[in-house]
């Protein structure tokens, strides 16, 4: 039972929110810089305005609610859930001012889609968007994928409160003993791959006769949205724009690695490479990719319409791996889904719903929870088939050897049920707005699991109610329910204080 | 000074090995998927 919140709680929550808002204002100076070096004066002014606004609000909250106390876990959870909403509204301001969005709701949709690393987009005329705005879309993906709180932990927030807010952002594993060290390690991995990935993609773009400046911009943006499993692209045709097998191969490599647990990265990087072979989550992940891909292929066997094996594999597997890792990059237009058979679509929906690894940048149920549930079923079957006094122990290897306990199984089952409920609810809301069930479910799972693939429902012209539904789904899906529940408790207690 | 330098080199060495192995991991996954896909493709091809 979550206790009611007091007036002191509100002050402390607003104080920490102030710190994060100030931090976001400072980060907005990066697209401002991009705008200035590209002589894009109107976007630069808009970013300057939004940055100053954010810094002012942040400083005001810090001054008014000056607190010298650490957060407890429910305050931390509330800070996390609220900060994602506030960052969505602040991040939407420059996007709205860009004129590429019909209204502020659309800009907020885009902003939430970026920070929740979803990749569903309602932008108009993306191909003529300025560098500064386009960079901001991708930078929000990077910040959101790393975790807004993680960014704040590394740069702006100090003190004993940090673990409570870190956990609230759906990252339950402490990779290193100290949470600040953990945050820094996650940054180290991401920045190392940022350098490697950007260099490779930059080289490919140069080789394909892009100008150096444009090649670098495309490489950075592609990597940021790919590694953080967001799925935004610089051009409206997404990855299809490049018509390049090399770009498809390398983006797929990087987003698959982005969907790997940061704890596994740490173990492999610190001299235990065998973890790649022993890790239970990785084994289940590969099996799951192959099973869902088998479903996609089987679906196509009946209505086979590809000219050759290569085009079949390129289209089928790229969508599948993009769905399973939660990226949403696509090397075809959404119109192509019209000739995808229902079984293949179902394979994609299952892949999207399952998602990537825990403590990674991807969303969805997370493959470790499926693994824990499978182990739990195995354990129960062993108990049922063993003599009465036998003690059944089930273990798996995930960075260390872990013995399955009932609490693990219970937590995994609860989160899985909540995700399935969220998926189906969104699908039914889509049906309520007049869309067929399968595309509605596809879009709902894509939003909730923060994937970003679309069968065409998501557009600037979809009903406002559906846009709000998807925003809520992206938010809840990214934070994995708990911190959102705590926030609701917080809001209810404001209305009915004890 | 030399000890510290050796320590850093050892850490960077581990990182590089780790990164290279991690980059191989997706390639193995893609190859397995490609083999699976090719077998299914052959099935369809033979049937036709």
Short mmCIF file of C-alpha atoms in Angstrom, two decimals:
data_model
loop_
_atom_site.label_atom_id
_atom_site.label_comp_id
_atom_site.label_asym_id
_atom_site.label_seq_id
_atom_site.Cartn_x
_atom_site.Cartn_y
_atom_site.Cartn_z
CA UNK A 1 0.00 0.00 0.00
CA UNK A 2 1.42 3.38 -1.00
CA UNK A 3 0.96 5.95 1.81
CA UNK A 4 -0.65 9.34 1.16
CA UNK A 5 1.58 12.27 0.20
CA UNK A 6 2.05 15.30 2.45
CA UNK A 7 2.77 18.98 1.67
CA UNK A 8 6.49 18.31 2.34
CA UNK A 9 6.44 15.59 -0.31
CA UNK A 10 5.09 18.06 -2.88
CA UNK A 11 7.83 20.58 -2.11
CA UNK A 12 10.59 18.00 -2.39
CA UNK A 13 9.19 16.56 -5.65
CA UNK A 14 8.98 20.05 -7.19
CA UNK A 15 12.52 20.84 -6.03
CA UNK A 16 13.96 17.81 -7.82
CA UNK A 17 11.77 18.48 -10.87
CA UNK A 18 13.25 21.97 -10.93
CA UNK A 19 16.76 20.50 -11.15
CA UNK A 20 15.78 18.24 -14.07
CA UNK A 21 13.92 21.04 -15.92
CA UNK A 22 16.97 23.27 -15.58
CA UNK A 23 19.08 20.45 -16.99
CA UNK A 24 16.80 20.06 -20.01
CA UNK A 25 17.09 23.79 -20.62
CA UNK A 26 20.88 23.48 -20.68
CA UNK A 27 20.71 20.51 -23.09
CA UNK A 28 18.60 22.63 -25.47
CA UNK A 29 21.70 24.74 -26.06
CA UNK A 30 23.05 21.90 -28.25
CA UNK A 31 20.42 22.26 -31.04
CA UNK A 32 20.81 26.03 -30.61
CA UNK A 33 24.50 25.58 -31.44
CA UNK A 34 23.61 23.38 -34.45
CA UNK A 35 21.23 26.09 -35.65
CA UNK A 36 23.84 28.84 -35.29
CA UNK A 37 26.58 26.98 -37.20
CA UNK A 38 24.10 26.25 -40.02
CA UNK A 39 22.89 29.89 -40.07
CA UNK A 40 19.36 28.80 -39.17
CA UNK A 41 18.39 31.91 -37.23
CA UNK A 42 14.69 31.31 -36.68
CA UNK A 43 15.20 27.85 -35.12
CA UNK A 44 18.10 29.26 -33.07
CA UNK A 45 15.87 31.97 -31.60
CA UNK A 46 13.18 29.40 -30.80
CA UNK A 47 15.69 27.16 -29.03
CA UNK A 48 17.13 30.13 -27.12
CA UNK A 49 13.64 31.09 -25.98
CA UNK A 50 12.72 27.53 -24.88
CA UNK A 51 16.06 27.02 -23.21
CA UNK A 52 15.78 30.24 -21.21
CA UNK A 53 12.18 29.39 -20.31
CA UNK A 54 13.19 25.94 -19.03
CA UNK A 55 16.17 27.24 -17.09
CA UNK A 56 14.01 29.99 -15.54
CA UNK A 57 11.24 27.56 -14.49
CA UNK A 58 13.85 25.16 -13.13
CA UNK A 59 15.67 27.84 -11.13
CA UNK A 60 12.37 29.21 -9.82
CA UNK A 61 11.33 25.79 -8.52
CA UNK A 62 14.76 25.23 -6.96
CA UNK A 63 14.65 28.62 -5.18
CA UNK A 64 11.04 28.35 -3.99
CA UNK A 65 11.22 24.75 -2.76
CA UNK A 66 14.82 24.79 -1.50
CA UNK A 67 15.05 21.43 0.32
CA UNK A 68 18.01 19.71 1.89
CA UNK A 69 16.53 16.23 2.14
CA UNK A 70 16.88 13.02 0.16
CA UNK A 71 13.95 11.54 -1.73
CA UNK A 72 12.24 8.40 -0.47
CA UNK A 73 11.26 5.82 -3.10
CA UNK A 74 7.65 6.98 -3.68
CA UNK A 75 8.80 10.60 -4.04
CA UNK A 76 11.48 9.38 -6.47
CA UNK A 77 8.91 7.45 -8.50
CA UNK A 78 6.65 10.51 -8.68
CA UNK A 79 9.57 12.70 -9.81
CA UNK A 80 10.31 10.24 -12.63
CA UNK A 81 6.71 9.93 -13.85
CA UNK A 82 6.14 13.69 -13.70
CA UNK A 83 9.45 14.66 -15.26
CA UNK A 84 8.69 12.62 -18.41
CA UNK A 85 5.43 14.55 -18.87
CA UNK A 86 7.10 17.92 -18.24
CA UNK A 87 10.00 17.14 -20.59
CA UNK A 88 7.44 16.16 -23.24
CA UNK A 89 5.74 19.57 -22.96
CA UNK A 90 9.03 21.50 -22.91
CA UNK A 91 10.55 19.50 -25.77
CA UNK A 92 7.42 20.09 -27.84
CA UNK A 93 7.73 23.90 -27.70
CA UNK A 94 10.53 24.28 -30.32
CA UNK A 95 8.91 21.57 -32.45
CA UNK A 96 5.60 23.41 -32.42
CA UNK A 97 7.34 26.70 -33.24
CA UNK A 98 8.99 24.99 -36.23
CA UNK A 99 5.67 25.00 -38.12
CA UNK A 100 6.04 21.32 -39.05
CA UNK A 101 3.20 20.27 -36.75
CA UNK A 102 -0.50 21.04 -37.13
CA UNK A 103 -0.94 21.89 -33.43
CA UNK A 104 0.74 21.66 -30.04
CA UNK A 105 -0.78 18.19 -29.45
CA UNK A 106 1.06 16.87 -32.51
CA UNK A 107 4.32 18.44 -31.32
CA UNK A 108 3.76 16.85 -27.88
CA UNK A 109 3.08 13.49 -29.56
CA UNK A 110 6.37 13.77 -31.43
CA UNK A 111 8.19 14.84 -28.28
CA UNK A 112 6.85 11.91 -26.21
CA UNK A 113 7.54 9.55 -29.10
CA UNK A 114 11.17 10.76 -29.09
CA UNK A 115 11.86 10.65 -25.34
CA UNK A 116 10.05 7.33 -24.92
CA UNK A 117 12.17 6.05 -27.87
CA UNK A 118 9.08 5.03 -29.80
CA UNK A 119 9.58 6.60 -33.22
CA UNK A 120 5.95 7.03 -34.27
CA UNK A 121 5.82 10.36 -36.05
CA UNK A 122 3.16 12.93 -36.99
CA UNK A 123 5.54 15.44 -38.60
CA UNK A 124 4.66 17.27 -41.82
CA UNK A 125 7.24 17.76 -44.55
CA UNK A 126 10.14 16.19 -42.65
CA UNK A 127 12.36 16.31 -45.73
CA UNK A 128 12.50 20.12 -45.47
CA UNK A 129 12.99 20.37 -41.72
CA UNK A 130 15.95 22.48 -40.57
CA UNK A 131 19.05 20.78 -39.13
CA UNK A 132 18.46 22.23 -35.65
CA UNK A 133 14.89 20.90 -35.28
CA UNK A 134 15.78 17.55 -36.83
CA UNK A 135 18.78 17.22 -34.53
CA UNK A 136 16.57 18.03 -31.54
CA UNK A 137 14.19 15.18 -32.49
CA UNK A 138 17.11 12.76 -32.51
CA UNK A 139 18.78 14.21 -29.43
CA UNK A 140 15.54 13.70 -27.49
CA UNK A 141 15.65 10.05 -28.61
CA UNK A 142 19.19 9.75 -27.24
CA UNK A 143 18.32 11.44 -23.92
CA UNK A 144 15.15 9.40 -23.54
CA UNK A 145 16.87 6.15 -24.46
CA UNK A 146 19.67 6.73 -22.00
CA UNK A 147 17.00 7.81 -19.53
CA UNK A 148 16.17 11.41 -18.62
CA UNK A 149 16.94 10.53 -15.03
CA UNK A 150 20.22 8.91 -16.02
CA UNK A 151 21.22 12.11 -17.80
CA UNK A 152 20.24 14.08 -14.71
CA UNK A 153 22.12 11.65 -12.45
CA UNK A 154 25.28 12.08 -14.44
CA UNK A 155 25.09 15.84 -14.77
CA UNK A 156 22.66 17.60 -12.46
CA UNK A 157 21.47 15.56 -9.46
CA UNK A 158 23.60 14.52 -6.50
CA UNK A 159 22.97 12.96 -3.11
CA UNK A 160 21.50 9.82 -1.61
CA UNK A 161 18.24 10.11 -3.57
CA UNK A 162 19.64 8.90 -6.82
CA UNK A 163 18.83 5.19 -6.60
CA UNK A 164 15.12 5.89 -6.04
CA UNK A 165 14.82 7.90 -9.23
CA UNK A 166 17.03 5.49 -11.19
CA UNK A 167 14.75 2.55 -10.30
CA UNK A 168 11.67 4.57 -11.23
CA UNK A 169 12.86 4.74 -14.83
CA UNK A 170 12.37 0.99 -15.31
CA UNK A 171 16.00 0.12 -14.62
CA UNK A 172 16.07 -2.20 -11.66
CA UNK A 173 19.66 -3.43 -12.02
CA UNK A 174 22.61 -1.67 -10.44
CA UNK A 175 25.48 -2.63 -12.74
CA UNK A 176 28.15 -1.22 -10.43
CA UNK A 177 28.05 -0.79 -6.64
CA UNK A 178 27.54 2.96 -6.92
CA UNK A 179 24.59 4.29 -8.90
CA UNK A 180 26.49 7.31 -10.23
CA UNK A 181 29.21 4.94 -11.48
CA UNK A 182 26.48 2.83 -13.10
CA UNK A 183 25.08 5.90 -14.86
CA UNK A 184 28.55 6.87 -16.04
CA UNK A 185 29.25 3.37 -17.32
CA UNK A 186 26.01 3.38 -19.34
CA UNK A 187 27.17 6.69 -20.84
CA UNK A 188 30.61 5.25 -21.53
CA UNK A 189 29.16 2.30 -23.48
CA UNK A 190 26.79 4.55 -25.44
CA UNK A 191 29.41 7.17 -26.26
CA UNK A 192 31.94 4.51 -27.31
CA UNK A 193 29.42 3.00 -29.69
CA UNK A 194 28.38 6.51 -30.75
CA UNK A 195 31.93 7.10 -31.99
CA UNK A 196 32.21 3.66 -33.66
CA UNK A 197 28.71 3.73 -35.17
CA UNK A 198 28.87 7.30 -36.39
CA UNK A 199 32.29 6.68 -37.99
CA UNK A 200 31.04 3.60 -39.87
CA UNK A 201 27.79 5.24 -41.02
CA UNK A 202 29.66 8.43 -41.93
CA UNK A 203 32.07 6.38 -44.06
CA UNK A 204 29.19 4.62 -45.85
CA UNK A 205 27.44 7.94 -46.51
CA UNK A 206 30.64 9.48 -47.87
CA UNK A 207 31.19 6.45 -50.08
CA UNK A 208 27.65 6.97 -51.38
CA UNK A 209 28.62 10.51 -52.48
CA UNK A 210 26.96 12.53 -49.74
CA UNK A 211 28.62 15.83 -48.86
CA UNK A 212 30.78 15.48 -45.69
CA UNK A 213 28.59 17.74 -43.52
CA UNK A 214 25.39 16.03 -44.55
CA UNK A 215 27.00 12.58 -44.23
CA UNK A 216 28.05 13.34 -40.65
CA UNK A 217 24.63 14.72 -39.72
CA UNK A 218 22.84 11.67 -41.12
CA UNK A 219 25.33 9.32 -39.44
CA UNK A 220 24.95 10.90 -35.98
CA UNK A 221 21.16 11.07 -36.19
CA UNK A 222 20.83 7.51 -37.55
CA UNK A 223 23.06 6.18 -34.81
CA UNK A 224 21.40 8.10 -31.96
CA UNK A 225 17.89 6.97 -32.94
CA UNK A 226 19.10 3.44 -33.72
CA UNK A 227 21.22 2.76 -30.64
CA UNK A 228 18.54 4.13 -28.35
CA UNK A 229 15.96 2.01 -30.18
CA UNK A 230 13.87 5.05 -31.13
CA UNK A 231 13.50 4.76 -34.89
CA UNK A 232 13.30 8.39 -35.99
CA UNK A 233 15.12 9.12 -39.23
CA UNK A 234 16.30 12.29 -40.93
CA UNK A 235 14.16 11.71 -44.02
CA UNK A 236 10.47 10.87 -44.27
CA UNK A 237 11.21 7.55 -45.99
CA UNK A 238 13.13 6.37 -42.93
CA UNK A 239 15.97 3.91 -43.73
CA UNK A 240 14.40 3.17 -47.14
CA UNK A 241 15.70 6.60 -48.21
CA UNK A 242 19.27 5.25 -48.40
CA UNK A 243 18.50 2.09 -50.47
CA UNK A 244 21.70 0.74 -48.95
CA UNK A 245 22.22 -2.84 -47.70
CA UNK A 246 25.34 -1.63 -45.82
CA UNK A 247 23.36 0.96 -43.85
CA UNK A 248 20.67 -1.61 -43.12
CA UNK A 249 23.27 -4.13 -41.89
CA UNK A 250 25.12 -1.69 -39.63
CA UNK A 251 22.02 0.00 -38.22
CA UNK A 252 20.64 -3.49 -37.44
CA UNK A 253 23.90 -4.43 -35.72
CA UNK A 254 23.88 -1.32 -33.56
CA UNK A 255 20.24 -1.44 -32.59
CA UNK A 256 20.57 -5.12 -31.68
CA UNK A 257 23.46 -4.17 -29.39
CA UNK A 258 21.44 -1.24 -28.03
CA UNK A 259 18.78 -3.74 -26.98
CA UNK A 260 21.33 -5.75 -24.97
CA UNK A 261 21.43 -5.36 -21.17
CA UNK A 262 24.04 -2.79 -20.06
CA UNK A 263 25.07 -5.27 -17.35
CA UNK A 264 26.10 -7.71 -20.09
CA UNK A 265 28.11 -4.95 -21.80
CA UNK A 266 29.85 -4.27 -18.48
CA UNK A 267 30.65 -7.95 -17.88
CA UNK A 268 31.99 -8.47 -21.41
CA UNK A 269 34.00 -5.24 -21.33
CA UNK A 270 35.61 -6.13 -18.01
CA UNK A 271 37.20 -9.34 -19.18
CA UNK A 272 34.40 -11.92 -19.05
CA UNK A 273 33.52 -12.43 -22.73
CA UNK A 274 31.99 -15.86 -22.03
CA UNK A 275 28.98 -13.97 -20.66
CA UNK A 276 27.82 -13.61 -24.28
CA UNK A 277 27.45 -17.40 -24.46
CA UNK A 278 26.24 -18.06 -20.92
CA UNK A 279 23.72 -15.27 -20.40
CA UNK A 280 20.20 -16.71 -20.13
CA UNK A 281 18.54 -13.52 -21.37
CA UNK A 282 20.68 -13.43 -24.52
CA UNK A 283 19.96 -17.10 -25.27
CA UNK A 284 16.20 -16.56 -24.90
CA UNK A 285 16.54 -13.39 -27.01
CA UNK A 286 18.12 -15.20 -29.97
CA UNK A 287 15.59 -18.04 -29.73
CA UNK A 288 12.74 -15.52 -29.59
CA UNK A 289 14.07 -13.65 -32.65
CA UNK A 290 14.30 -16.92 -34.59
CA UNK A 291 10.82 -18.12 -33.55
CA UNK A 292 9.11 -14.83 -34.44
CA UNK A 293 11.06 -14.67 -37.71
CA UNK A 294 9.91 -18.22 -38.44
CA UNK A 295 6.32 -16.99 -37.97
CA UNK A 296 6.93 -14.13 -40.40
CA UNK A 297 8.49 -16.47 -42.99
CA UNK A 298 5.72 -19.05 -42.56
CA UNK A 299 3.17 -16.31 -43.12
CA UNK A 300 4.85 -15.45 -46.39
CA UNK A 301 5.11 -19.07 -47.59
CA UNK A 302 1.41 -19.14 -48.52
CA UNK A 303 1.39 -15.79 -50.35
CA UNK A 304 4.92 -15.74 -51.65
CA UNK A 305 5.63 -12.69 -53.79
CA UNK A 306 9.33 -11.83 -53.53
CA UNK A 307 11.50 -11.96 -56.66
CA UNK A 308 14.49 -13.51 -54.84
CA UNK A 309 15.81 -14.68 -51.48
CA UNK A 310 17.81 -11.51 -50.78
CA UNK A 311 14.84 -9.14 -51.12
CA UNK A 312 12.70 -11.52 -49.04
CA UNK A 313 15.30 -11.65 -46.26
CA UNK A 314 16.06 -7.91 -46.39
CA UNK A 315 12.46 -6.86 -46.03
CA UNK A 316 11.26 -9.62 -43.72
CA UNK A 317 14.17 -9.76 -41.30
CA UNK A 318 14.81 -6.01 -41.10
CA UNK A 319 11.21 -5.34 -40.05
CA UNK A 320 11.36 -8.26 -37.61
CA UNK A 321 14.63 -7.29 -35.93
CA UNK A 322 13.51 -3.67 -35.85
CA UNK A 323 10.26 -4.75 -34.18
CA UNK A 324 11.91 -7.10 -31.68
CA UNK A 325 14.54 -4.61 -30.55
CA UNK A 326 11.91 -1.87 -30.35
CA UNK A 327 13.61 0.40 -32.87
CA UNK A 328 11.03 0.95 -35.56
CA UNK A 329 13.44 1.61 -38.43
CA UNK A 330 11.92 0.42 -41.67
CA UNK A 331 13.31 -0.25 -45.13
CA UNK A 332 9.87 -0.19 -46.74
CA UNK A 333 6.89 2.18 -46.71
CA UNK A 334 3.89 1.40 -44.53
CA UNK A 335 1.89 0.77 -47.74
CA UNK A 336 3.91 -2.45 -48.17
CA UNK A 337 2.20 -3.89 -45.08
CA UNK A 338 -0.89 -4.19 -47.30
CA UNK A 339 0.64 -7.29 -48.91
CA UNK A 340 2.00 -8.71 -45.63
CA UNK A 341 -0.10 -11.77 -44.67
CA UNK A 342 -1.87 -11.70 -41.25
CA UNK A 343 0.44 -14.40 -39.80
CA UNK A 344 3.52 -12.33 -40.67
CA UNK A 345 1.88 -9.25 -39.10
CA UNK A 346 1.12 -11.35 -36.02
CA UNK A 347 4.79 -12.38 -35.88
CA UNK A 348 5.77 -8.70 -35.86
CA UNK A 349 3.17 -7.88 -33.17
CA UNK A 350 4.53 -10.66 -30.91
CA UNK A 351 8.11 -9.50 -31.53
CA UNK A 352 7.18 -5.90 -30.71
CA UNK A 353 5.28 -6.95 -27.61
CA UNK A 354 8.19 -9.01 -26.25
CA UNK A 355 10.77 -6.24 -26.73
CA UNK A 356 14.48 -6.31 -25.91
CA UNK A 357 16.57 -6.94 -22.81
CA UNK A 358 16.00 -5.50 -19.36
CA UNK A 359 18.19 -2.49 -18.41
CA UNK A 360 18.67 -1.68 -22.08
CA UNK A 361 17.30 1.12 -24.23
CA UNK A 362 14.40 -0.92 -25.61
CA UNK A 363 10.81 -1.20 -24.37
CA UNK A 364 8.12 -3.86 -24.24
CA UNK A 365 7.65 -6.75 -21.82
CA UNK A 366 11.43 -7.48 -21.87
CA UNK A 367 12.73 -10.90 -22.72
CA UNK A 368 14.12 -11.65 -19.23
CA UNK A 369 10.58 -11.63 -17.78
CA UNK A 370 9.50 -14.21 -20.36
CA UNK A 371 12.56 -16.28 -19.41
CA UNK A 372 11.71 -16.03 -15.69
CA UNK A 373 8.13 -17.07 -16.41
CA UNK A 374 9.33 -20.08 -18.42
CA UNK A 375 11.68 -21.08 -15.60
CA UNK A 376 8.78 -20.65 -13.16
CA UNK A 377 6.59 -22.98 -15.23
CA UNK A 378 9.44 -25.51 -15.38
CA UNK A 379 9.89 -25.28 -11.61
CA UNK A 380 6.18 -25.79 -10.95
CA UNK A 381 6.08 -28.80 -13.30
CA UNK A 382 9.07 -30.28 -11.44
CA UNK A 383 7.31 -29.73 -8.10
CA UNK A 384 4.17 -31.44 -9.40
CA UNK A 385 6.05 -34.45 -10.73
CA UNK A 386 8.46 -34.89 -7.78
CA UNK A 387 7.88 -36.77 -4.53
CA UNK A 388 6.41 -34.63 -1.73
CA UNK A 389 9.55 -33.81 0.26
CA UNK A 390 11.74 -32.87 -2.72
CA UNK A 391 13.05 -29.32 -2.74
CA UNK A 392 13.06 -28.03 -6.32
CA UNK A 393 15.61 -25.37 -7.17
CA UNK A 394 15.68 -23.62 -10.55
CA UNK A 395 18.57 -21.37 -11.54
CA UNK A 396 19.59 -19.22 -14.46
CA UNK A 397 22.71 -17.29 -15.34
CA UNK A 398 22.27 -13.58 -15.84
CA UNK A 399 25.59 -11.86 -15.06
CA UNK A 400 25.65 -14.06 -11.93
CA UNK A 401 23.84 -17.29 -11.03
CA UNK A 402 20.34 -16.46 -9.82
CA UNK A 403 17.99 -18.83 -8.05
CA UNK A 404 14.37 -18.43 -9.13
CA UNK A 405 12.13 -17.31 -6.27
CA UNK A 406 8.38 -16.91 -6.17
CA UNK A 407 8.70 -13.12 -5.97
CA UNK A 408 10.63 -13.07 -9.28
CA UNK A 409 7.88 -15.09 -10.97
CA UNK A 410 5.11 -12.99 -9.41
CA UNK A 411 6.67 -9.67 -10.48
CA UNK A 412 7.35 -10.94 -14.01
CA UNK A 413 3.78 -12.24 -14.34
CA UNK A 414 2.27 -8.96 -13.06
CA UNK A 415 4.25 -6.83 -15.52
CA UNK A 416 3.48 -9.20 -18.42
CA UNK A 417 -0.26 -9.09 -17.64
CA UNK A 418 -0.17 -5.28 -17.35
CA UNK A 419 1.58 -4.95 -20.72
CA UNK A 420 -0.87 -7.31 -22.45
CA UNK A 421 -3.77 -5.33 -20.95
CA UNK A 422 -2.21 -2.09 -22.21
CA UNK A 423 -1.70 -3.55 -25.71
CA UNK A 424 -5.29 -4.83 -25.99
CA UNK A 425 -6.84 -1.67 -24.49
CA UNK A 426 -5.06 0.51 -27.07
CA UNK A 427 -6.13 -1.87 -29.84
CA UNK A 428 -9.77 -1.68 -28.75
CA UNK A 429 -9.62 2.14 -28.58
CA UNK A 430 -8.35 2.09 -32.18
CA UNK A 431 -11.32 -0.12 -33.14
CA UNK A 432 -13.62 2.36 -31.36
CA UNK A 433 -12.27 5.07 -33.70
CA UNK A 434 -13.19 2.93 -36.71
CA UNK A 435 -9.90 1.21 -37.60
CA UNK A 436 -9.73 -2.57 -38.27
CA UNK A 437 -8.60 -4.67 -35.28
CA UNK A 438 -5.27 -6.01 -36.60
CA UNK A 439 -3.78 -2.62 -37.62
CA UNK A 440 -5.18 -1.10 -34.39
CA UNK A 441 -3.52 -3.79 -32.30
CA UNK A 442 -0.30 -3.39 -34.31
CA UNK A 443 -0.25 0.37 -33.69
CA UNK A 444 -1.17 -0.03 -30.02
CA UNK A 445 1.61 -2.57 -29.38
CA UNK A 446 4.02 -0.39 -31.36
CA UNK A 447 3.21 2.61 -29.13
CA UNK A 448 3.14 0.73 -25.79
CA UNK A 449 6.31 -1.25 -26.46
CA UNK A 450 8.02 1.93 -27.76
CA UNK A 451 8.73 0.46 -31.19
CA UNK A 452 7.55 2.93 -33.83
CA UNK A 453 6.58 0.72 -36.76
CA UNK A 454 3.27 1.82 -38.24
CA UNK A 455 0.66 0.30 -40.51
CA UNK A 456 -0.49 3.78 -41.45
CA UNK A 457 -2.84 4.71 -38.61
CA UNK A 458 -0.36 7.14 -37.03
CA UNK A 459 -0.49 10.33 -39.07
CA UNK A 460 -1.15 14.02 -38.44
CA UNK A 461 -4.76 13.37 -39.45
CA UNK A 462 -5.65 10.64 -36.96
CA UNK A 463 -8.23 11.55 -34.27
CA UNK A 464 -6.95 13.66 -31.35
CA UNK A 465 -8.30 11.11 -28.87
CA UNK A 466 -6.16 8.40 -30.43
CA UNK A 467 -3.09 10.66 -30.32
CA UNK A 468 -3.65 11.19 -26.58
CA UNK A 469 -4.16 7.44 -26.12
CA UNK A 470 -0.85 6.67 -27.82
CA UNK A 471 0.95 9.38 -25.80
CA UNK A 472 -0.29 7.76 -22.58
CA UNK A 473 0.64 4.30 -23.85
CA UNK A 474 4.16 5.43 -24.79
CA UNK A 475 4.61 7.04 -21.37
CA UNK A 476 3.29 4.10 -19.33
CA UNK A 477 5.09 1.56 -21.52
CA UNK A 478 8.42 3.33 -21.16
CA UNK A 479 8.19 3.67 -17.37
CA UNK A 480 6.84 0.13 -16.87
CA UNK A 481 3.77 1.04 -14.82
CA UNK A 482 5.07 1.26 -11.24
CA UNK A 483 6.15 4.91 -11.17
CA UNK A 484 2.95 5.87 -13.04
CA UNK A 485 0.84 4.10 -10.40
CA UNK A 486 2.72 5.92 -7.65
CA UNK A 487 2.11 9.23 -9.46
CA UNK A 488 -1.63 8.53 -9.66
CA UNK A 489 -1.60 7.83 -5.94
CA UNK A 490 0.20 11.15 -5.46
CA UNK A 491 -2.38 13.03 -7.54
CA UNK A 492 -5.29 11.36 -5.70
CA UNK A 493 -3.80 12.24 -2.34
CA UNK A 494 -3.67 15.91 -3.40
CA UNK A 495 -7.45 15.83 -3.74
CA UNK A 496 -8.13 13.89 -0.55
CA UNK A 497 -5.43 14.63 2.06
CA UNK A 498 -5.62 12.66 5.29
CA UNK B 1 53.99 5.56 -13.66
CA UNK B 2 54.69 2.48 -15.80
CA UNK B 3 52.46 0.37 -13.56
CA UNK B 4 49.59 2.80 -14.02
CA UNK B 5 50.18 2.87 -17.78
CA UNK B 6 50.15 -0.94 -17.90
CA UNK B 7 46.91 -0.98 -15.93
CA UNK B 8 45.22 1.41 -18.36
CA UNK B 9 46.48 -0.55 -21.36
CA UNK B 10 45.06 -3.75 -19.81
CA UNK B 11 41.66 -2.07 -19.30
CA UNK B 12 41.58 -0.70 -22.86
CA UNK B 13 42.69 -4.08 -24.18
CA UNK B 14 39.71 -5.74 -22.46
CA UNK B 15 37.36 -3.09 -23.85
CA UNK B 16 38.55 -3.63 -27.40
CA UNK B 17 38.18 -7.42 -27.11
CA UNK B 18 34.73 -6.92 -25.59
CA UNK B 19 33.61 -4.56 -28.35
CA UNK B 20 34.89 -6.83 -31.13
CA UNK B 21 33.11 -9.83 -29.61
CA UNK B 22 29.95 -7.82 -29.17
CA UNK B 23 30.05 -6.77 -32.81
CA UNK B 24 30.29 -10.44 -33.81
CA UNK B 25 27.24 -11.34 -31.71
CA UNK B 26 24.66 -9.64 -34.03
CA UNK B 27 26.35 -11.17 -37.08
CA UNK B 28 25.84 -14.67 -35.61
CA UNK B 29 22.16 -13.86 -34.96
CA UNK B 30 21.71 -12.54 -38.51
CA UNK B 31 23.46 -15.59 -40.00
CA UNK B 32 21.21 -17.97 -38.05
CA UNK B 33 18.14 -16.05 -39.26
CA UNK B 34 19.46 -16.05 -42.84
CA UNK B 35 19.97 -19.83 -42.77
CA UNK B 36 16.45 -20.33 -41.38
CA UNK B 37 15.03 -18.02 -44.02
CA UNK B 38 16.97 -19.69 -46.82
CA UNK B 39 15.70 -23.14 -45.80
CA UNK B 40 12.12 -21.88 -45.84
CA UNK B 41 12.75 -20.14 -49.17
CA UNK B 42 14.07 -23.41 -50.63
CA UNK B 43 10.97 -25.21 -49.35
CA UNK B 44 8.75 -22.80 -51.28
CA UNK B 45 11.02 -22.90 -54.34
CA UNK B 46 10.99 -26.72 -54.47
CA UNK B 47 7.21 -26.81 -53.96
CA UNK B 48 6.69 -24.45 -56.88
#
